[in-house]
PDB file of C-alpha atoms in Angstrom:
ATOM      1  CA  UNK A   1      31.429 -28.489 -63.505  1.00 43.00           C
ATOM      2  CA  UNK A   2      28.423 -26.563 -62.282  1.00 45.00           C
ATOM      3  CA  UNK A   3      25.112 -28.209 -61.614  1.00 42.00           C
ATOM      4  CA  UNK A   4      21.676 -26.842 -60.949  1.00 44.00           C
ATOM      5  CA  UNK A   5      18.504 -28.447 -59.804  1.00 45.00           C
ATOM      6  CA  UNK A   6      16.071 -25.882 -61.140  1.00 46.00           C
ATOM      7  CA  UNK A   7      15.777 -22.706 -63.098  1.00 42.00           C
ATOM      8  CA  UNK A   8      13.267 -20.185 -64.304  1.00 44.00           C
ATOM      9  CA  UNK A   9      13.030 -17.999 -67.387  1.00 44.00           C
ATOM     10  CA  UNK A  10      11.063 -14.772 -67.542  1.00 47.00           C
ATOM     11  CA  UNK A  11      10.431 -12.971 -70.833  1.00 46.00           C
ATOM     12  CA  UNK A  12       8.764  -9.727 -71.727  1.00 44.00           C
ATOM     13  CA  UNK A  13       8.361  -8.462 -75.329  1.00 47.00           C
ATOM     14  CA  UNK A  14       9.864  -5.464 -77.076  1.00 45.00           C
ATOM     15  CA  UNK A  15       6.596  -4.551 -78.732  1.00 44.00           C
ATOM     16  CA  UNK A  16       3.331  -3.677 -77.039  1.00 45.00           C
ATOM     17  CA  UNK A  17       1.309  -4.112 -80.233  1.00 46.00           C
ATOM     18  CA  UNK A  18       0.675  -7.818 -79.638  1.00 44.00           C
ATOM     19  CA  UNK A  19      -2.480  -9.227 -78.179  1.00 49.00           C
ATOM     20  CA  UNK A  20      -2.347 -10.423 -74.571  1.00 47.00           C
ATOM     21  CA  UNK A  21      -1.510 -14.019 -75.400  1.00 46.00           C
ATOM     22  CA  UNK A  22       0.438 -13.881 -78.666  1.00 48.00           C
ATOM     23  CA  UNK A  23       4.182 -14.104 -79.172  1.00 48.00           C
ATOM     24  CA  UNK A  24       6.024 -13.238 -82.437  1.00 52.00           C
ATOM     25  CA  UNK A  25       7.964 -16.092 -84.020  1.00 49.00           C
ATOM     26  CA  UNK A  26      10.868 -14.739 -86.016  1.00 53.00           C
ATOM     27  CA  UNK A  27      12.725 -17.071 -88.358  1.00 53.00           C
ATOM     28  CA  UNK A  28       9.851 -19.543 -88.728  1.00 49.00           C
ATOM     29  CA  UNK A  29       8.299 -19.309 -92.172  1.00 51.00           C
ATOM     30  CA  UNK A  30       4.544 -18.865 -92.677  1.00 51.00           C
ATOM     31  CA  UNK A  31       3.923 -18.214 -88.975  1.00 47.00           C
ATOM     32  CA  UNK A  32       3.826 -14.685 -87.568  1.00 47.00           C
ATOM     33  CA  UNK A  33       2.201 -15.179 -84.180  1.00 48.00           C
ATOM     34  CA  UNK A  34       1.779 -18.094 -81.823  1.00 47.00           C
ATOM     35  CA  UNK A  35      -1.078 -18.037 -79.350  1.00 50.00           C
ATOM     36  CA  UNK A  36      -0.024 -19.049 -75.835  1.00 50.00           C
ATOM     37  CA  UNK A  37      -2.927 -18.721 -73.393  1.00 53.00           C
ATOM     38  CA  UNK A  38      -0.831 -19.337 -70.285  1.00 54.00           C
ATOM     39  CA  UNK A  39       1.925 -16.857 -71.193  1.00 51.00           C
ATOM     40  CA  UNK A  40       1.568 -13.375 -69.760  1.00 57.00           C
ATOM     41  CA  UNK A  41       3.088 -10.577 -71.778  1.00 54.00           C
ATOM     42  CA  UNK A  42       3.996  -7.278 -70.207  1.00 58.00           C
ATOM     43  CA  UNK A  43       4.959  -4.221 -72.241  1.00 61.00           C
ATOM     44  CA  UNK A  44       8.585  -3.175 -71.948  1.00 59.00           C
ATOM     45  CA  UNK A  45      12.064  -3.946 -73.216  1.00 63.00           C
ATOM     46  CA  UNK A  46      13.045  -7.572 -73.790  1.00 56.00           C
ATOM     47  CA  UNK A  47      14.637  -9.037 -70.662  1.00 54.00           C
ATOM     48  CA  UNK A  48      15.851 -12.509 -69.952  1.00 49.00           C
ATOM     49  CA  UNK A  49      16.311 -13.605 -66.364  1.00 45.00           C
ATOM     50  CA  UNK A  50      17.723 -16.992 -65.471  1.00 47.00           C
ATOM     51  CA  UNK A  51      18.001 -17.956 -61.838  1.00 53.00           C
ATOM     52  CA  UNK A  52      19.304 -21.264 -60.599  1.00 61.00           C
ATOM     53  CA  UNK A  53      18.032 -22.764 -57.405  1.00 79.00           C
ATOM     54  CA  UNK A  54      20.292 -24.334 -54.814  1.00 88.00           C
ATOM     55  CA  UNK A  55      20.359 -28.103 -54.371  1.00 91.00           C
ATOM     56  CA  UNK A  56      17.459 -29.419 -52.282  1.00 93.00           C
ATOM     57  CA  UNK A  57      19.838 -30.761 -49.607  1.00 95.00           C
ATOM     58  CA  UNK A  58      21.448 -27.313 -49.254  1.00 95.00           C
ATOM     59  CA  UNK A  59      18.039 -25.677 -48.916  1.00 95.00           C
ATOM     60  CA  UNK A  60      17.009 -28.291 -46.314  1.00 95.00           C
ATOM     61  CA  UNK A  61      20.151 -27.601 -44.249  1.00 96.00           C
ATOM     62  CA  UNK A  62      19.579 -23.850 -44.440  1.00 96.00           C
ATOM     63  CA  UNK A  63      15.948 -24.286 -43.339  1.00 96.00           C
ATOM     64  CA  UNK A  64      17.091 -26.414 -40.417  1.00 94.00           C
ATOM     65  CA  UNK A  65      19.712 -23.864 -39.335  1.00 95.00           C
ATOM     66  CA  UNK A  66      17.206 -21.006 -39.598  1.00 96.00           C
ATOM     67  CA  UNK A  67      14.675 -22.985 -37.545  1.00 96.00           C
ATOM     68  CA  UNK A  68      17.319 -23.705 -34.884  1.00 94.00           C
ATOM     69  CA  UNK A  69      18.703 -20.140 -34.721  1.00 95.00           C
ATOM     70  CA  UNK A  70      15.229 -18.628 -34.430  1.00 96.00           C
ATOM     71  CA  UNK A  71      14.065 -21.342 -31.991  1.00 95.00           C
ATOM     72  CA  UNK A  72      11.122 -22.178 -34.255  1.00 96.00           C
ATOM     73  CA  UNK A  73       9.115 -25.373 -33.657  1.00 93.00           C
ATOM     74  CA  UNK A  74      10.259 -28.329 -35.772  1.00 87.00           C
ATOM     75  CA  UNK A  75       6.878 -28.418 -37.540  1.00 89.00           C
ATOM     76  CA  UNK A  76       6.973 -24.705 -38.452  1.00 91.00           C
ATOM     77  CA  UNK A  77       6.896 -23.920 -42.152  1.00 93.00           C
ATOM     78  CA  UNK A  78      10.269 -22.648 -43.341  1.00 95.00           C
ATOM     79  CA  UNK A  79      10.667 -22.780 -47.130  1.00 95.00           C
ATOM     80  CA  UNK A  80      12.869 -21.168 -49.740  1.00 95.00           C
ATOM     81  CA  UNK A  81      10.341 -18.364 -50.097  1.00 95.00           C
ATOM     82  CA  UNK A  82      10.327 -17.617 -46.355  1.00 96.00           C
ATOM     83  CA  UNK A  83      11.592 -14.130 -45.589  1.00 96.00           C
ATOM     84  CA  UNK A  84      13.755 -13.780 -42.506  1.00 96.00           C
ATOM     85  CA  UNK A  85      11.751 -10.760 -41.328  1.00 95.00           C
ATOM     86  CA  UNK A  86       8.475 -12.699 -41.684  1.00 96.00           C
ATOM     87  CA  UNK A  87       9.983 -15.475 -39.545  1.00 96.00           C
ATOM     88  CA  UNK A  88      10.622 -12.908 -36.810  1.00 95.00           C
ATOM     89  CA  UNK A  89      14.362 -12.443 -37.376  1.00 95.00           C
ATOM     90  CA  UNK A  90      15.871  -9.103 -36.418  1.00 94.00           C
ATOM     91  CA  UNK A  91      19.312  -7.918 -37.554  1.00 90.00           C
ATOM     92  CA  UNK A  92      21.105  -9.758 -34.721  1.00 93.00           C
ATOM     93  CA  UNK A  93      19.253 -12.978 -35.553  1.00 94.00           C
ATOM     94  CA  UNK A  94      20.290 -12.598 -39.184  1.00 93.00           C
ATOM     95  CA  UNK A  95      23.953 -12.200 -38.195  1.00 93.00           C
ATOM     96  CA  UNK A  96      23.701 -15.339 -36.039  1.00 94.00           C
ATOM     97  CA  UNK A  97      22.051 -17.245 -38.901  1.00 95.00           C
ATOM     98  CA  UNK A  98      24.858 -16.235 -41.269  1.00 95.00           C
ATOM     99  CA  UNK A  99      27.454 -17.293 -38.679  1.00 95.00           C
ATOM    100  CA  UNK A 100      25.711 -20.663 -38.309  1.00 96.00           C
ATOM    101  CA  UNK A 101      25.688 -21.115 -42.084  1.00 96.00           C
ATOM    102  CA  UNK A 102      29.381 -20.218 -42.319  1.00 96.00           C
ATOM    103  CA  UNK A 103      30.211 -22.805 -39.660  1.00 96.00           C
ATOM    104  CA  UNK A 104      28.017 -25.545 -41.144  1.00 95.00           C
ATOM    105  CA  UNK A 105      29.268 -25.129 -44.719  1.00 95.00           C
ATOM    106  CA  UNK A 106      32.875 -24.073 -43.998  1.00 95.00           C
ATOM    107  CA  UNK A 107      32.540 -20.809 -45.890  1.00 96.00           C
ATOM    108  CA  UNK A 108      32.983 -17.113 -45.232  1.00 95.00           C
ATOM    109  CA  UNK A 109      30.206 -14.698 -46.213  1.00 95.00           C
ATOM    110  CA  UNK A 110      31.234 -11.110 -46.927  1.00 94.00           C
ATOM    111  CA  UNK A 111      29.169  -8.386 -45.281  1.00 91.00           C
ATOM    112  CA  UNK A 112      27.891  -7.023 -48.618  1.00 92.00           C
ATOM    113  CA  UNK A 113      26.650 -10.488 -49.611  1.00 91.00           C
ATOM    114  CA  UNK A 114      25.071 -11.074 -46.204  1.00 91.00           C
ATOM    115  CA  UNK A 115      23.116  -7.814 -46.486  1.00 91.00           C
ATOM    116  CA  UNK A 116      21.570  -8.955 -49.779  1.00 91.00           C
ATOM    117  CA  UNK A 117      20.005 -12.046 -48.181  1.00 93.00           C
ATOM    118  CA  UNK A 118      16.251 -11.567 -47.768  1.00 94.00           C
ATOM    119  CA  UNK A 119      14.852 -15.088 -48.102  1.00 95.00           C
ATOM    120  CA  UNK A 120      15.974 -18.569 -47.137  1.00 96.00           C
ATOM    121  CA  UNK A 121      16.405 -19.292 -50.870  1.00 96.00           C
ATOM    122  CA  UNK A 122      18.744 -16.273 -51.186  1.00 95.00           C
ATOM    123  CA  UNK A 123      20.890 -17.751 -48.414  1.00 95.00           C
ATOM    124  CA  UNK A 124      20.916 -21.238 -49.988  1.00 96.00           C
ATOM    125  CA  UNK A 125      21.823 -19.834 -53.419  1.00 96.00           C
ATOM    126  CA  UNK A 126      24.652 -17.768 -51.932  1.00 95.00           C
ATOM    127  CA  UNK A 127      25.964 -20.813 -50.065  1.00 95.00           C
ATOM    128  CA  UNK A 128      25.947 -22.905 -53.259  1.00 94.00           C
ATOM    129  CA  UNK A 129      27.933 -20.189 -55.017  1.00 94.00           C
ATOM    130  CA  UNK A 130      30.471 -19.851 -52.197  1.00 94.00           C
ATOM    131  CA  UNK A 131      30.903 -23.620 -51.753  1.00 92.00           C
ATOM    132  CA  UNK A 132      31.439 -24.015 -55.514  1.00 91.00           C
ATOM    133  CA  UNK A 133      33.986 -21.198 -55.439  1.00 89.00           C
ATOM    134  CA  UNK A 134      35.760 -22.756 -52.436  1.00 86.00           C
ATOM    135  CA  UNK A 135      35.928 -26.198 -54.061  1.00 87.00           C
ATOM    136  CA  UNK A 136      37.183 -24.856 -57.421  1.00 81.00           C
TER     137      UNK A 136
END
């Protein structure tokens, strides 16, 4: 059974004829448009994107490993949004981080997957996926 601790949904409409803050409601009688002031609508084809975030404890472990591998001070800000390059990691550092993650979580990360990791959150999400796969 899969679990997730967070998710996000992003929508964009098929039609560009709507006002900035109105969304069509199909299948609801007597209502054509709903005004949503906080919803931003961008012209383009309808897309739905769902992304699940890793468990907080996985993200915390990844942050700790990144901090250790890059010899960052304990009080330095490393979050899910932190990019490895912005933290000062070069390609060798990134390889060492991946090796540390593999050891800590008992997983093996393929080279193609490792190359797609840009942020700490990317790494945590990949780990969750690989751990789930390993335990299945």
